[in-house]
Amino acid sequence: MIKRILLSFAVLALFACALPSRAPVVPNSFMVNPERSGDALKARTAYWLKIGSVSVAPPYDGRSLVYRLGDQRFEKDFYNVYTTLPADMISNAERQWINKSGIFSAAVGQSNSFFPYYTLQASVNEFYGDYRVRPEAVVSIEFFLTVENGAKVNPLIGSNRYTKRVVLKDNTPEALVLGQQQALAEIFKEYEAQLDQYAANLPKPLGH
């Protein structure tokens, strides 16, 4: 009996060693990166603009794509993710877009150590795929442009909110990412026109 038990364990161990190994599941990775095309606008100012923090409201602040399946039902897709956090992804795209617009002398990121006279911050309130009726990409952003003036007056130059909904060709993650990219490009294009108006009549910064 003991020999049979030992033989059975040996057979099971040999069978387990012969099983094919499975590679770990690697999620699909996507980048939302709208690029500005066309000629730059007429330069409005020689000052630099600092692209400040971009805050993203939960549950859209993680790397997972987010789907809205009901009025109160949201799901995260852990198998389809963004290459980086949405806050960093949108901030980089925003900086590149404004640099190409030519409105300011330059648009720099938060890591730059120069003293900022003007700062642009953004809050992303919606960033998901809406599948309740038909597949749509939903992006909503509010921009805040401020001036450094020693707090003598209200530093806020202007706040503007934009919401875009883009109908998707299908319900795949690839279609959602392309839709979000289109929505973000439309928002940047509209805010670029508003930013150009602000830059034409900027309040004097601190010390000027």
PDB file of C-alpha atoms in Angstrom:
ATOM      1  CA  MET A   1       0.000   0.000   0.000  1.00  0.00           C
ATOM      2  CA  ILE A   2       2.783   2.438   0.955  1.00  0.00           C
ATOM      3  CA  LYS A   3       4.602   1.700  -2.295  1.00  0.00           C
ATOM      4  CA  ARG A   4       1.436   2.459  -4.273  1.00  0.00           C
ATOM      5  CA  ILE A   5       0.956   5.790  -2.455  1.00  0.00           C
ATOM      6  CA  LEU A   6       4.572   6.799  -3.061  1.00  0.00           C
ATOM      7  CA  LEU A   7       4.260   5.794  -6.713  1.00  0.00           C
ATOM      8  CA  SER A   8       1.099   7.886  -7.069  1.00  0.00           C
ATOM      9  CA  PHE A   9       2.873  10.948  -5.617  1.00  0.00           C
ATOM     10  CA  ALA A  10       5.785  10.409  -7.961  1.00  0.00           C
ATOM     11  CA  VAL A  11       3.471  10.232 -10.983  1.00  0.00           C
ATOM     12  CA  LEU A  12       1.631  13.394  -9.906  1.00  0.00           C
ATOM     13  CA  ALA A  13       4.895  15.270  -9.358  1.00  0.00           C
ATOM     14  CA  LEU A  14       6.153  14.195 -12.788  1.00  0.00           C
ATOM     15  CA  PHE A  15       2.873  15.276 -14.410  1.00  0.00           C
ATOM     16  CA  ALA A  16       2.984  18.670 -12.677  1.00  0.00           C
ATOM     17  CA  CYS A  17       6.517  19.277 -13.932  1.00  0.00           C
ATOM     18  CA  ALA A  18       5.385  18.465 -17.464  1.00  0.00           C
ATOM     19  CA  LEU A  19       2.603  21.084 -17.500  1.00  0.00           C
ATOM     20  CA  PRO A  20       3.304  24.033 -19.836  1.00  0.00           C
ATOM     21  CA  SER A  21       4.104  27.288 -18.063  1.00  0.00           C
ATOM     22  CA  ARG A  22       1.747  30.223 -18.594  1.00  0.00           C
ATOM     23  CA  ALA A  23       3.046  33.717 -19.177  1.00  0.00           C
ATOM     24  CA  PRO A  24       1.658  36.372 -16.799  1.00  0.00           C
ATOM     25  CA  VAL A  25      -1.239  38.410 -18.147  1.00  0.00           C
ATOM     26  CA  VAL A  26       0.082  41.750 -19.431  1.00  0.00           C
ATOM     27  CA  PRO A  27      -2.533  44.498 -19.849  1.00  0.00           C
ATOM     28  CA  ASN A  28      -2.871  46.407 -23.102  1.00  0.00           C
ATOM     29  CA  SER A  29      -1.419  49.899 -22.768  1.00  0.00           C
ATOM     30  CA  PHE A  30      -2.703  53.075 -24.469  1.00  0.00           C
ATOM     31  CA  MET A  31      -1.675  56.730 -24.685  1.00  0.00           C
ATOM     32  CA  VAL A  32      -4.025  59.679 -25.199  1.00  0.00           C
ATOM     33  CA  ASN A  33      -1.842  62.263 -26.909  1.00  0.00           C
ATOM     34  CA  PRO A  34      -3.600  64.816 -29.148  1.00  0.00           C
ATOM     35  CA  GLU A  35      -1.169  66.822 -31.289  1.00  0.00           C
ATOM     36  CA  ARG A  36      -1.744  70.351 -32.535  1.00  0.00           C
ATOM     37  CA  SER A  37      -1.397  70.869 -36.277  1.00  0.00           C
ATOM     38  CA  GLY A  38      -1.336  74.006 -38.394  1.00  0.00           C
ATOM     39  CA  ASP A  39       0.536  77.286 -38.075  1.00  0.00           C
ATOM     40  CA  ALA A  40       1.249  78.897 -34.732  1.00  0.00           C
ATOM     41  CA  LEU A  41      -0.726  81.964 -33.708  1.00  0.00           C
ATOM     42  CA  LYS A  42       0.779  85.422 -33.447  1.00  0.00           C
ATOM     43  CA  ALA A  43       2.845  85.621 -30.263  1.00  0.00           C
ATOM     44  CA  ARG A  44       0.937  87.587 -27.630  1.00  0.00           C
ATOM     45  CA  THR A  45       3.560  87.912 -24.899  1.00  0.00           C
ATOM     46  CA  ALA A  46       7.249  87.384 -24.177  1.00  0.00           C
ATOM     47  CA  TYR A  47       6.420  85.844 -20.799  1.00  0.00           C
ATOM     48  CA  TRP A  48       6.536  82.121 -20.074  1.00  0.00           C
ATOM     49  CA  LEU A  49       3.521  80.123 -18.946  1.00  0.00           C
ATOM     50  CA  LYS A  50       3.899  77.443 -16.315  1.00  0.00           C
ATOM     51  CA  ILE A  51       1.678  74.390 -16.747  1.00  0.00           C
ATOM     52  CA  GLY A  52       0.682  73.695 -13.168  1.00  0.00           C
ATOM     53  CA  SER A  53      -0.943  70.676 -11.635  1.00  0.00           C
ATOM     54  CA  VAL A  54      -3.644  68.686 -13.398  1.00  0.00           C
ATOM     55  CA  SER A  55      -6.027  67.052 -10.945  1.00  0.00           C
ATOM     56  CA  VAL A  56      -8.235  64.170 -12.080  1.00  0.00           C
ATOM     57  CA  ALA A  57     -11.378  63.294 -10.161  1.00  0.00           C
ATOM     58  CA  PRO A  58     -11.887  59.689  -9.041  1.00  0.00           C
ATOM     59  CA  PRO A  59     -12.624  57.120 -10.333  1.00  0.00           C
ATOM     60  CA  TYR A  60     -10.843  58.410 -13.456  1.00  0.00           C
ATOM     61  CA  ASP A  61      -7.514  59.176 -11.733  1.00  0.00           C
ATOM     62  CA  GLY A  62      -6.017  55.679 -12.112  1.00  0.00           C
ATOM     63  CA  ARG A  63      -4.425  53.988 -15.102  1.00  0.00           C
ATOM     64  CA  SER A  64      -7.391  51.727 -15.846  1.00  0.00           C
ATOM     65  CA  LEU A  65      -9.882  52.703 -18.538  1.00  0.00           C
ATOM     66  CA  VAL A  66     -13.258  53.486 -16.958  1.00  0.00           C
ATOM     67  CA  TYR A  67     -16.629  52.447 -18.399  1.00  0.00           C
ATOM     68  CA  ARG A  68     -20.010  53.850 -17.376  1.00  0.00           C
ATOM     69  CA  LEU A  69     -22.601  51.086 -17.648  1.00  0.00           C
ATOM     70  CA  GLY A  70     -25.436  52.673 -15.660  1.00  0.00           C
ATOM     71  CA  ASP A  71     -26.386  55.923 -13.944  1.00  0.00           C
ATOM     72  CA  GLN A  72     -24.518  54.854 -10.797  1.00  0.00           C
ATOM     73  CA  ARG A  73     -22.481  51.980 -12.216  1.00  0.00           C
ATOM     74  CA  PHE A  74     -18.849  52.505 -13.255  1.00  0.00           C
ATOM     75  CA  GLU A  75     -16.317  49.758 -13.950  1.00  0.00           C
ATOM     76  CA  LYS A  76     -12.535  49.854 -14.248  1.00  0.00           C
ATOM     77  CA  ASP A  77     -10.817  47.756 -16.923  1.00  0.00           C
ATOM     78  CA  PHE A  78      -7.653  46.296 -15.409  1.00  0.00           C
ATOM     79  CA  TYR A  79      -6.724  44.607 -18.702  1.00  0.00           C
ATOM     80  CA  ASN A  80      -6.707  47.859 -20.695  1.00  0.00           C
ATOM     81  CA  VAL A  81      -4.799  50.729 -19.125  1.00  0.00           C
ATOM     82  CA  TYR A  82      -3.155  54.054 -19.925  1.00  0.00           C
ATOM     83  CA  THR A  83       0.610  54.101 -20.292  1.00  0.00           C
ATOM     84  CA  THR A  84       0.844  56.632 -17.470  1.00  0.00           C
ATOM     85  CA  LEU A  85      -1.530  58.286 -15.022  1.00  0.00           C
ATOM     86  CA  PRO A  86      -4.156  60.482 -16.718  1.00  0.00           C
ATOM     87  CA  ALA A  87      -2.944  63.548 -14.776  1.00  0.00           C
ATOM     88  CA  ASP A  88       0.564  63.252 -16.240  1.00  0.00           C
ATOM     89  CA  MET A  89      -0.710  62.241 -19.671  1.00  0.00           C
ATOM     90  CA  ILE A  90      -3.060  65.221 -19.986  1.00  0.00           C
ATOM     91  CA  SER A  91      -0.535  67.671 -18.506  1.00  0.00           C
ATOM     92  CA  ASN A  92       2.129  66.690 -21.050  1.00  0.00           C
ATOM     93  CA  ALA A  93      -0.328  66.913 -23.943  1.00  0.00           C
ATOM     94  CA  GLU A  94      -1.536  70.323 -22.719  1.00  0.00           C
ATOM     95  CA  ARG A  95       2.022  71.702 -22.463  1.00  0.00           C
ATOM     96  CA  GLN A  96       2.977  70.476 -25.942  1.00  0.00           C
ATOM     97  CA  TRP A  97      -0.223  71.904 -27.466  1.00  0.00           C
ATOM     98  CA  ILE A  98       0.255  75.371 -25.931  1.00  0.00           C
ATOM     99  CA  ASN A  99       3.918  75.428 -26.916  1.00  0.00           C
ATOM    100  CA  LYS A 100       2.948  74.788 -30.530  1.00  0.00           C
ATOM    101  CA  SER A 101       0.276  77.494 -30.372  1.00  0.00           C
ATOM    102  CA  GLY A 102       2.972  80.150 -29.913  1.00  0.00           C
ATOM    103  CA  ILE A 103       0.807  82.338 -27.655  1.00  0.00           C
ATOM    104  CA  PHE A 104       3.388  82.499 -24.865  1.00  0.00           C
ATOM    105  CA  SER A 105       7.148  82.594 -25.288  1.00  0.00           C
ATOM    106  CA  ALA A 106       7.209  79.077 -23.824  1.00  0.00           C
ATOM    107  CA  ALA A 107       5.075  76.709 -21.795  1.00  0.00           C
ATOM    108  CA  VAL A 108       7.059  74.788 -19.184  1.00  0.00           C
ATOM    109  CA  GLY A 109       6.254  71.944 -16.806  1.00  0.00           C
ATOM    110  CA  GLN A 110       6.124  71.860 -13.028  1.00  0.00           C
ATOM    111  CA  SER A 111       9.656  70.519 -12.710  1.00  0.00           C
ATOM    112  CA  ASN A 112      11.072  73.751 -14.143  1.00  0.00           C
ATOM    113  CA  SER A 113      12.615  75.869 -11.371  1.00  0.00           C
ATOM    114  CA  PHE A 114      12.022  79.326 -12.871  1.00  0.00           C
ATOM    115  CA  PHE A 115       9.748  81.794 -11.062  1.00  0.00           C
ATOM    116  CA  PRO A 116       6.350  81.648 -12.769  1.00  0.00           C
ATOM    117  CA  TYR A 117       4.477  84.868 -13.517  1.00  0.00           C
ATOM    118  CA  TYR A 118       1.534  83.061 -15.069  1.00  0.00           C
ATOM    119  CA  THR A 119       0.290  79.562 -14.230  1.00  0.00           C
ATOM    120  CA  LEU A 120      -2.316  77.373 -15.879  1.00  0.00           C
ATOM    121  CA  GLN A 121      -3.935  74.625 -13.808  1.00  0.00           C
ATOM    122  CA  ALA A 122      -6.630  72.178 -14.837  1.00  0.00           C
ATOM    123  CA  SER A 123      -9.194  69.913 -13.201  1.00  0.00           C
ATOM    124  CA  VAL A 124     -10.430  66.872 -15.126  1.00  0.00           C
ATOM    125  CA  ASN A 125     -13.947  66.135 -13.919  1.00  0.00           C
ATOM    126  CA  GLU A 126     -14.886  63.396 -16.416  1.00  0.00           C
ATOM    127  CA  PHE A 127     -12.719  60.984 -18.405  1.00  0.00           C
ATOM    128  CA  TYR A 128     -14.538  57.774 -19.299  1.00  0.00           C
ATOM    129  CA  GLY A 129     -16.482  55.763 -21.843  1.00  0.00           C
ATOM    130  CA  ASP A 130     -20.267  56.009 -21.604  1.00  0.00           C
ATOM    131  CA  TYR A 131     -22.019  52.813 -22.752  1.00  0.00           C
ATOM    132  CA  ARG A 132     -25.509  53.418 -21.341  1.00  0.00           C
ATOM    133  CA  VAL A 133     -27.153  54.187 -24.698  1.00  0.00           C
ATOM    134  CA  ARG A 134     -24.460  54.268 -27.386  1.00  0.00           C
ATOM    135  CA  PRO A 135     -20.667  54.138 -26.961  1.00  0.00           C
ATOM    136  CA  GLU A 136     -19.321  57.649 -26.335  1.00  0.00           C
ATOM    137  CA  ALA A 137     -16.070  59.098 -25.013  1.00  0.00           C
ATOM    138  CA  VAL A 138     -16.687  61.751 -22.355  1.00  0.00           C
ATOM    139  CA  VAL A 139     -14.086  64.348 -21.351  1.00  0.00           C
ATOM    140  CA  SER A 140     -14.731  67.380 -19.127  1.00  0.00           C
ATOM    141  CA  ILE A 141     -11.987  69.817 -18.060  1.00  0.00           C
ATOM    142  CA  GLU A 142     -11.893  73.146 -16.226  1.00  0.00           C
ATOM    143  CA  PHE A 143      -8.908  75.482 -16.727  1.00  0.00           C
ATOM    144  CA  PHE A 144      -7.678  78.118 -14.241  1.00  0.00           C
ATOM    145  CA  LEU A 145      -5.266  80.832 -15.442  1.00  0.00           C
ATOM    146  CA  THR A 146      -3.614  82.867 -12.666  1.00  0.00           C
ATOM    147  CA  VAL A 147      -1.017  85.621 -12.294  1.00  0.00           C
ATOM    148  CA  GLU A 148       1.594  85.987  -9.551  1.00  0.00           C
ATOM    149  CA  ASN A 149       0.894  89.442  -8.128  1.00  0.00           C
ATOM    150  CA  GLY A 150       1.767  89.268  -4.443  1.00  0.00           C
ATOM    151  CA  ALA A 151      -1.869  88.586  -3.525  1.00  0.00           C
ATOM    152  CA  LYS A 152      -2.681  92.306  -3.821  1.00  0.00           C
ATOM    153  CA  VAL A 153      -5.702  91.471  -5.971  1.00  0.00           C
ATOM    154  CA  ASN A 154      -7.483  88.337  -7.083  1.00  0.00           C
ATOM    155  CA  PRO A 155      -4.823  86.284  -8.917  1.00  0.00           C
ATOM    156  CA  LEU A 156      -7.418  84.508 -11.076  1.00  0.00           C
ATOM    157  CA  ILE A 157      -7.437  85.770 -14.657  1.00  0.00           C
ATOM    158  CA  GLY A 158     -10.124  83.382 -15.840  1.00  0.00           C
ATOM    159  CA  SER A 159     -11.696  79.947 -15.423  1.00  0.00           C
ATOM    160  CA  ASN A 160     -13.270  78.027 -18.285  1.00  0.00           C
ATOM    161  CA  ARG A 161     -14.957  74.639 -18.409  1.00  0.00           C
ATOM    162  CA  TYR A 162     -15.427  72.436 -21.466  1.00  0.00           C
ATOM    163  CA  THR A 163     -17.230  69.119 -21.953  1.00  0.00           C
ATOM    164  CA  LYS A 164     -17.043  66.993 -25.086  1.00  0.00           C
ATOM    165  CA  ARG A 165     -18.810  63.770 -26.024  1.00  0.00           C
ATOM    166  CA  VAL A 166     -17.523  61.824 -29.049  1.00  0.00           C
ATOM    167  CA  VAL A 167     -19.515  58.938 -30.534  1.00  0.00           C
ATOM    168  CA  LEU A 168     -17.373  55.805 -30.862  1.00  0.00           C
ATOM    169  CA  LYS A 169     -17.316  53.509 -33.896  1.00  0.00           C
ATOM    170  CA  ASP A 170     -17.551  50.443 -31.619  1.00  0.00           C
ATOM    171  CA  ASN A 171     -17.203  49.414 -27.983  1.00  0.00           C
ATOM    172  CA  THR A 172     -13.535  48.393 -28.068  1.00  0.00           C
ATOM    173  CA  PRO A 173     -10.892  49.956 -25.783  1.00  0.00           C
ATOM    174  CA  GLU A 174      -9.045  51.217 -28.889  1.00  0.00           C
ATOM    175  CA  ALA A 175     -12.126  53.135 -30.021  1.00  0.00           C
ATOM    176  CA  LEU A 176     -12.537  54.681 -26.558  1.00  0.00           C
ATOM    177  CA  VAL A 177      -8.943  55.922 -26.449  1.00  0.00           C
ATOM    178  CA  LEU A 178      -9.249  57.440 -29.930  1.00  0.00           C
ATOM    179  CA  GLY A 179     -12.508  59.099 -28.890  1.00  0.00           C
ATOM    180  CA  GLN A 180     -10.934  60.553 -25.756  1.00  0.00           C
ATOM    181  CA  GLN A 181      -8.038  61.842 -27.828  1.00  0.00           C
ATOM    182  CA  GLN A 182     -10.437  63.555 -30.240  1.00  0.00           C
ATOM    183  CA  ALA A 183     -12.441  65.062 -27.371  1.00  0.00           C
ATOM    184  CA  LEU A 184      -9.281  66.339 -25.700  1.00  0.00           C
ATOM    185  CA  ALA A 185      -8.066  67.872 -28.976  1.00  0.00           C
ATOM    186  CA  GLU A 186     -11.394  69.698 -29.410  1.00  0.00           C
ATOM    187  CA  ILE A 187     -11.151  71.051 -25.864  1.00  0.00           C
ATOM    188  CA  PHE A 188      -7.554  72.210 -26.338  1.00  0.00           C
ATOM    189  CA  LYS A 189      -8.504  73.913 -29.603  1.00  0.00           C
ATOM    190  CA  GLU A 190     -11.355  75.829 -27.983  1.00  0.00           C
ATOM    191  CA  TYR A 191      -9.316  76.805 -24.943  1.00  0.00           C
ATOM    192  CA  GLU A 192      -6.433  77.902 -27.159  1.00  0.00           C
ATOM    193  CA  ALA A 193      -8.712  80.599 -28.631  1.00  0.00           C
ATOM    194  CA  GLN A 194      -9.713  81.676 -25.119  1.00  0.00           C
ATOM    195  CA  LEU A 195      -6.113  81.680 -23.905  1.00  0.00           C
ATOM    196  CA  ASP A 196      -5.146  83.839 -26.887  1.00  0.00           C
ATOM    197  CA  GLN A 197      -7.728  86.418 -25.776  1.00  0.00           C
ATOM    198  CA  TYR A 198      -6.429  86.359 -22.199  1.00  0.00           C
ATOM    199  CA  ALA A 199      -2.827  86.761 -23.372  1.00  0.00           C
ATOM    200  CA  ALA A 200      -3.733  89.860 -25.391  1.00  0.00           C
ATOM    201  CA  ASN A 201      -4.554  91.705 -22.173  1.00  0.00           C
ATOM    202  CA  LEU A 202      -2.606  90.078 -19.339  1.00  0.00           C
ATOM    203  CA  PRO A 203      -2.538  91.800 -15.934  1.00  0.00           C
ATOM    204  CA  LYS A 204       0.873  92.962 -14.777  1.00  0.00           C
ATOM    205  CA  PRO A 205       2.759  90.306 -12.803  1.00  0.00           C
ATOM    206  CA  LEU A 206       4.538  90.837  -9.490  1.00  0.00           C
ATOM    207  CA  GLY A 207       7.356  93.421  -9.774  1.00  0.00           C
ATOM    208  CA  HIS A 208       6.267  94.791 -13.160  1.00  0.00           C
TER     209      HIS A 208
END
